[in-house]
Amino acid sequence: MWNYVNKKYIILENGKKVVLRILNDAWRKYKHTIKKKYFHPFKNTKEWLKTPPTCIRLDHFKVLINFWRLEKIQTLCKKNTNNNSKQKWKNRKGKLRFSLIKAQLDHLRGLVENDGKSHDEAFHEVFWEDKSGRIRCGGRILTPTFMKKNEEMTAMVKMHAMSMASIKEDMEKNLKKETEIWKEN
């Protein structure tokens, strides 16, 4: 996939990880949409093949239907659906359990209210250091390397703005001098 993307777009090698994550998310969403629209509403092969998706070749769609009809896959889907329907709160924190998150938040609240610590101090004490290669609350794409590049870019923009300001000041001084000389003559 990376080679295909590089043929279509100019992307640096250090962007490979981000591109592959985006492709993975898009692929999972696409599979979900196809199954929801063309498999779940119908009951048998005849109905499935009556309205196949136009974006998938018919022979590939038949293979996909046969895969989704496998007993092992059906059992897994039912188990996942059942477990998903039992959830009171949808977990968006990966492998962390809500009980652990609740305990951390209670501890955080206690540090702020009882011990008089600032919010930042309490946050750092409760949530310790970030995972390697990640920035807390930054999502999947935000990394320390990305932040460092942004800081470097911000520094370059500031230096450029400062040099432009000094050039502007010099031009204004020169313009004043020229105006005064012109007025004298």
PDB file of C-alpha atoms in Angstrom:
ATOM      1  CA  MET A   1       0.000   0.000   0.000  1.00  0.00           C
ATOM      2  CA  TRP A   2       2.830   2.380   0.818  1.00  0.00           C
ATOM      3  CA  ASN A   3       4.261   1.986  -2.697  1.00  0.00           C
ATOM      4  CA  TYR A   4       0.848   2.701  -4.209  1.00  0.00           C
ATOM      5  CA  VAL A   5       0.423   5.831  -2.084  1.00  0.00           C
ATOM      6  CA  ASN A   6       3.913   7.018  -3.084  1.00  0.00           C
ATOM      7  CA  LYS A   7       3.042   6.626  -6.764  1.00  0.00           C
ATOM      8  CA  LYS A   8      -0.014   8.843  -6.326  1.00  0.00           C
ATOM      9  CA  TYR A   9       1.302  11.406  -3.818  1.00  0.00           C
ATOM     10  CA  ILE A  10       4.594  12.839  -2.684  1.00  0.00           C
ATOM     11  CA  ILE A  11       4.922  11.842   0.975  1.00  0.00           C
ATOM     12  CA  LEU A  12       8.138  11.702   2.963  1.00  0.00           C
ATOM     13  CA  GLU A  13       9.247   8.386   4.489  1.00  0.00           C
ATOM     14  CA  ASN A  14       8.610   9.640   8.022  1.00  0.00           C
ATOM     15  CA  GLY A  15       4.908  10.020   7.119  1.00  0.00           C
ATOM     16  CA  LYS A  16       4.555   6.314   6.370  1.00  0.00           C
ATOM     17  CA  LYS A  17       3.272   5.364   9.825  1.00  0.00           C
ATOM     18  CA  VAL A  18       0.548   8.011   9.782  1.00  0.00           C
ATOM     19  CA  VAL A  19      -0.560   7.124   6.255  1.00  0.00           C
ATOM     20  CA  LEU A  20      -0.789   3.412   7.084  1.00  0.00           C
ATOM     21  CA  ARG A  21      -2.859   4.167  10.214  1.00  0.00           C
ATOM     22  CA  ILE A  22      -5.254   6.309   8.203  1.00  0.00           C
ATOM     23  CA  LEU A  23      -5.542   3.591   5.554  1.00  0.00           C
ATOM     24  CA  ASN A  24      -6.212   0.966   8.245  1.00  0.00           C
ATOM     25  CA  ASP A  25      -8.997   3.049   9.783  1.00  0.00           C
ATOM     26  CA  ALA A  26     -10.547   3.741   6.370  1.00  0.00           C
ATOM     27  CA  TRP A  27     -10.391   0.044   5.433  1.00  0.00           C
ATOM     28  CA  ARG A  28     -12.123  -1.054   8.658  1.00  0.00           C
ATOM     29  CA  LYS A  29     -14.849   1.564   8.173  1.00  0.00           C
ATOM     30  CA  TYR A  30     -15.320   0.507   4.543  1.00  0.00           C
ATOM     31  CA  LYS A  31     -15.714  -3.188   5.495  1.00  0.00           C
ATOM     32  CA  HIS A  32     -18.214  -2.244   8.195  1.00  0.00           C
ATOM     33  CA  THR A  33     -20.252  -0.167   5.741  1.00  0.00           C
ATOM     34  CA  ILE A  34     -20.337  -2.937   3.129  1.00  0.00           C
ATOM     35  CA  LYS A  35     -21.448  -5.547   5.661  1.00  0.00           C
ATOM     36  CA  LYS A  36     -24.070  -3.240   7.168  1.00  0.00           C
ATOM     37  CA  LYS A  37     -25.534  -2.226   3.799  1.00  0.00           C
ATOM     38  CA  TYR A  38     -25.268  -5.394   1.710  1.00  0.00           C
ATOM     39  CA  PHE A  39     -25.152  -8.339   4.134  1.00  0.00           C
ATOM     40  CA  HIS A  40     -27.174  -7.693   7.308  1.00  0.00           C
ATOM     41  CA  PRO A  41     -30.453  -6.564   5.702  1.00  0.00           C
ATOM     42  CA  PHE A  42     -30.798  -9.801   3.698  1.00  0.00           C
ATOM     43  CA  LYS A  43     -31.304 -13.435   4.758  1.00  0.00           C
ATOM     44  CA  ASN A  44     -30.023 -15.676   1.949  1.00  0.00           C
ATOM     45  CA  THR A  45     -27.587 -15.811  -0.962  1.00  0.00           C
ATOM     46  CA  LYS A  46     -30.263 -15.059  -3.545  1.00  0.00           C
ATOM     47  CA  GLU A  47     -31.142 -11.782  -1.817  1.00  0.00           C
ATOM     48  CA  TRP A  48     -27.475 -10.898  -1.280  1.00  0.00           C
ATOM     49  CA  LEU A  49     -26.666 -11.356  -4.944  1.00  0.00           C
ATOM     50  CA  LYS A  50     -29.781  -9.489  -6.083  1.00  0.00           C
ATOM     51  CA  THR A  51     -28.271  -6.141  -5.011  1.00  0.00           C
ATOM     52  CA  PRO A  52     -24.475  -6.504  -4.869  1.00  0.00           C
ATOM     53  CA  PRO A  53     -22.321  -3.454  -4.223  1.00  0.00           C
ATOM     54  CA  THR A  54     -21.127  -1.771  -7.409  1.00  0.00           C
ATOM     55  CA  CYS A  55     -17.705  -1.078  -5.888  1.00  0.00           C
ATOM     56  CA  ILE A  56     -16.834  -4.800  -5.507  1.00  0.00           C
ATOM     57  CA  ARG A  57     -16.550  -7.363  -8.290  1.00  0.00           C
ATOM     58  CA  LEU A  58     -19.277 -10.003  -8.098  1.00  0.00           C
ATOM     59  CA  ASP A  59     -16.857 -12.921  -7.686  1.00  0.00           C
ATOM     60  CA  HIS A  60     -15.125 -11.110  -4.807  1.00  0.00           C
ATOM     61  CA  PHE A  61     -18.478 -10.340  -3.210  1.00  0.00           C
ATOM     62  CA  LYS A  62     -19.429 -14.043  -3.379  1.00  0.00           C
ATOM     63  CA  VAL A  63     -16.196 -14.938  -1.555  1.00  0.00           C
ATOM     64  CA  LEU A  64     -16.942 -12.267   1.026  1.00  0.00           C
ATOM     65  CA  ILE A  65     -20.484 -13.584   1.557  1.00  0.00           C
ATOM     66  CA  ASN A  66     -19.152 -17.118   1.987  1.00  0.00           C
ATOM     67  CA  PHE A  67     -16.662 -15.834   4.565  1.00  0.00           C
ATOM     68  CA  TRP A  68     -19.323 -13.941   6.519  1.00  0.00           C
ATOM     69  CA  ARG A  69     -21.570 -17.041   6.457  1.00  0.00           C
ATOM     70  CA  LEU A  70     -18.949 -19.311   8.067  1.00  0.00           C
ATOM     71  CA  GLU A  71     -20.163 -20.698  11.394  1.00  0.00           C
ATOM     72  CA  LYS A  72     -17.000 -19.549  13.165  1.00  0.00           C
ATOM     73  CA  ILE A  73     -17.413 -15.976  11.872  1.00  0.00           C
ATOM     74  CA  GLN A  74     -21.158 -15.944  12.674  1.00  0.00           C
ATOM     75  CA  THR A  75     -20.441 -17.094  16.240  1.00  0.00           C
ATOM     76  CA  LEU A  76     -17.753 -14.461  16.672  1.00  0.00           C
ATOM     77  CA  CYS A  77     -20.046 -11.711  15.335  1.00  0.00           C
ATOM     78  CA  LYS A  78     -22.891 -12.740  17.651  1.00  0.00           C
ATOM     79  CA  LYS A  79     -20.533 -12.842  20.624  1.00  0.00           C
ATOM     80  CA  ASN A  80     -19.140  -9.372  19.777  1.00  0.00           C
ATOM     81  CA  THR A  81     -22.634  -7.944  19.245  1.00  0.00           C
ATOM     82  CA  ASN A  82     -23.828  -9.439  22.533  1.00  0.00           C
ATOM     83  CA  ASN A  83     -20.830  -8.096  24.465  1.00  0.00           C
ATOM     84  CA  ASN A  84     -21.185  -4.695  22.805  1.00  0.00           C
ATOM     85  CA  SER A  85     -24.877  -4.452  23.741  1.00  0.00           C
ATOM     86  CA  LYS A  86     -24.045  -5.226  27.403  1.00  0.00           C
ATOM     87  CA  GLN A  87     -21.701  -2.249  27.679  1.00  0.00           C
ATOM     88  CA  LYS A  88     -23.171   0.610  29.616  1.00  0.00           C
ATOM     89  CA  TRP A  89     -20.402   3.007  28.597  1.00  0.00           C
ATOM     90  CA  LYS A  90     -18.444   2.655  25.387  1.00  0.00           C
ATOM     91  CA  ASN A  91     -14.737   2.395  26.150  1.00  0.00           C
ATOM     92  CA  ARG A  92     -12.575   4.717  24.060  1.00  0.00           C
ATOM     93  CA  LYS A  93      -9.393   4.189  26.067  1.00  0.00           C
ATOM     94  CA  GLY A  94      -8.052   0.978  24.549  1.00  0.00           C
ATOM     95  CA  LYS A  95      -7.092  -1.662  27.124  1.00  0.00           C
ATOM     96  CA  LEU A  96      -7.667   0.568  30.186  1.00  0.00           C
ATOM     97  CA  ARG A  97     -10.725  -0.439  32.202  1.00  0.00           C
ATOM     98  CA  PHE A  98     -13.192   2.187  33.340  1.00  0.00           C
ATOM     99  CA  SER A  99     -12.694   1.137  36.957  1.00  0.00           C
ATOM    100  CA  LEU A 100      -9.008   2.073  36.676  1.00  0.00           C
ATOM    101  CA  ILE A 101      -9.846   5.386  35.028  1.00  0.00           C
ATOM    102  CA  LYS A 102     -12.454   6.145  37.731  1.00  0.00           C
ATOM    103  CA  ALA A 103      -9.916   5.356  40.481  1.00  0.00           C
ATOM    104  CA  GLN A 104      -7.345   7.638  38.822  1.00  0.00           C
ATOM    105  CA  LEU A 105      -9.881  10.465  38.515  1.00  0.00           C
ATOM    106  CA  ASP A 106     -10.948  10.039  42.157  1.00  0.00           C
ATOM    107  CA  HIS A 107      -7.285  10.188  43.209  1.00  0.00           C
ATOM    108  CA  LEU A 108      -6.798  13.279  41.033  1.00  0.00           C
ATOM    109  CA  ARG A 109      -9.839  14.974  42.584  1.00  0.00           C
ATOM    110  CA  GLY A 110      -8.552  14.121  46.068  1.00  0.00           C
ATOM    111  CA  LEU A 111      -5.126  15.630  45.353  1.00  0.00           C
ATOM    112  CA  VAL A 112      -6.665  18.873  44.150  1.00  0.00           C
ATOM    113  CA  GLU A 113      -9.346  19.229  46.832  1.00  0.00           C
ATOM    114  CA  ASN A 114      -7.655  17.757  49.918  1.00  0.00           C
ATOM    115  CA  ASP A 115      -3.923  18.254  49.374  1.00  0.00           C
ATOM    116  CA  GLY A 116      -4.221  21.666  47.731  1.00  0.00           C
ATOM    117  CA  LYS A 117      -2.092  20.756  44.699  1.00  0.00           C
ATOM    118  CA  SER A 118      -2.525  22.595  41.431  1.00  0.00           C
ATOM    119  CA  HIS A 119      -4.353  20.842  38.635  1.00  0.00           C
ATOM    120  CA  ASP A 120      -1.145  20.386  36.623  1.00  0.00           C
ATOM    121  CA  GLU A 121       0.810  18.908  39.548  1.00  0.00           C
ATOM    122  CA  ALA A 122      -2.014  16.509  40.399  1.00  0.00           C
ATOM    123  CA  PHE A 123      -2.406  15.459  36.754  1.00  0.00           C
ATOM    124  CA  HIS A 124       1.290  14.645  36.398  1.00  0.00           C
ATOM    125  CA  GLU A 125       1.339  12.744  39.675  1.00  0.00           C
ATOM    126  CA  VAL A 126      -1.676  10.596  38.808  1.00  0.00           C
ATOM    127  CA  PHE A 127      -1.038   9.921  35.152  1.00  0.00           C
ATOM    128  CA  TRP A 128       2.793   9.572  35.335  1.00  0.00           C
ATOM    129  CA  GLU A 129       4.878   9.810  32.137  1.00  0.00           C
ATOM    130  CA  ASP A 130       3.576   9.367  28.624  1.00  0.00           C
ATOM    131  CA  LYS A 131       3.998   6.165  26.671  1.00  0.00           C
ATOM    132  CA  SER A 132       7.041   6.051  24.476  1.00  0.00           C
ATOM    133  CA  GLY A 133       6.317   7.716  21.163  1.00  0.00           C
ATOM    134  CA  ARG A 134       3.000   9.216  22.307  1.00  0.00           C
ATOM    135  CA  ILE A 135       1.759  12.466  23.775  1.00  0.00           C
ATOM    136  CA  ARG A 136      -1.066  12.194  26.266  1.00  0.00           C
ATOM    137  CA  CYS A 137      -4.390  13.552  24.977  1.00  0.00           C
ATOM    138  CA  GLY A 138      -2.821  14.033  21.554  1.00  0.00           C
ATOM    139  CA  GLY A 139      -4.534  11.261  19.626  1.00  0.00           C
ATOM    140  CA  ARG A 140      -2.885   8.618  17.468  1.00  0.00           C
ATOM    141  CA  ILE A 141      -0.960  10.917  15.160  1.00  0.00           C
ATOM    142  CA  LEU A 142       0.572  13.403  17.582  1.00  0.00           C
ATOM    143  CA  THR A 143       4.076  12.215  18.550  1.00  0.00           C
ATOM    144  CA  PRO A 144       7.074  13.854  20.251  1.00  0.00           C
ATOM    145  CA  THR A 145       8.888  13.967  16.897  1.00  0.00           C
ATOM    146  CA  PHE A 146       5.941  15.760  15.325  1.00  0.00           C
ATOM    147  CA  MET A 147       5.862  18.250  18.204  1.00  0.00           C
ATOM    148  CA  LYS A 148       9.620  18.839  17.920  1.00  0.00           C
ATOM    149  CA  LYS A 149       9.257  19.574  14.218  1.00  0.00           C
ATOM    150  CA  ASN A 150       6.390  21.948  15.009  1.00  0.00           C
ATOM    151  CA  GLU A 151       8.554  23.725  17.616  1.00  0.00           C
ATOM    152  CA  GLU A 152      11.388  24.033  15.099  1.00  0.00           C
ATOM    153  CA  MET A 153       8.962  25.376  12.505  1.00  0.00           C
ATOM    154  CA  THR A 154       7.521  27.857  15.019  1.00  0.00           C
ATOM    155  CA  ALA A 155      11.044  29.047  15.874  1.00  0.00           C
ATOM    156  CA  MET A 156      11.802  29.509  12.176  1.00  0.00           C
ATOM    157  CA  VAL A 157       8.566  31.470  11.682  1.00  0.00           C
ATOM    158  CA  LYS A 158       9.432  33.713  14.670  1.00  0.00           C
ATOM    159  CA  MET A 159      12.946  34.320  13.316  1.00  0.00           C
ATOM    160  CA  HIS A 160      11.465  35.169   9.923  1.00  0.00           C
ATOM    161  CA  ALA A 161       8.935  37.533  11.513  1.00  0.00           C
ATOM    162  CA  MET A 162      11.710  39.229  13.521  1.00  0.00           C
ATOM    163  CA  SER A 163      13.897  39.649  10.440  1.00  0.00           C
ATOM    164  CA  MET A 164      10.932  41.007   8.481  1.00  0.00           C
ATOM    165  CA  ALA A 165      10.210  43.465  11.301  1.00  0.00           C
ATOM    166  CA  SER A 166      13.830  44.671  11.334  1.00  0.00           C
ATOM    167  CA  ILE A 167      13.774  45.038   7.543  1.00  0.00           C
ATOM    168  CA  LYS A 168      10.537  47.014   7.840  1.00  0.00           C
ATOM    169  CA  GLU A 169      12.085  49.288  10.491  1.00  0.00           C
ATOM    170  CA  ASP A 170      15.146  49.876   8.295  1.00  0.00           C
ATOM    171  CA  MET A 171      12.932  50.680   5.325  1.00  0.00           C
ATOM    172  CA  GLU A 172      10.878  53.136   7.412  1.00  0.00           C
ATOM    173  CA  LYS A 173      14.066  54.854   8.648  1.00  0.00           C
ATOM    174  CA  ASN A 174      15.384  55.105   5.109  1.00  0.00           C
ATOM    175  CA  LEU A 175      12.031  56.421   3.917  1.00  0.00           C
ATOM    176  CA  LYS A 176      12.049  59.114   6.655  1.00  0.00           C
ATOM    177  CA  LYS A 177      15.579  60.147   5.695  1.00  0.00           C
ATOM    178  CA  GLU A 178      14.664  60.318   2.012  1.00  0.00           C
ATOM    179  CA  THR A 179      11.524  62.311   2.872  1.00  0.00           C
ATOM    180  CA  GLU A 180      13.527  64.783   4.967  1.00  0.00           C
ATOM    181  CA  ILE A 181      16.129  65.194   2.215  1.00  0.00           C
ATOM    182  CA  TRP A 182      13.393  65.702  -0.312  1.00  0.00           C
ATOM    183  CA  LYS A 183      11.682  68.315   1.894  1.00  0.00           C
ATOM    184  CA  GLU A 184      14.957  70.215   2.351  1.00  0.00           C
ATOM    185  CA  ASN A 185      15.496  70.484  -1.372  1.00  0.00           C
TER     186      ASN A 185
END
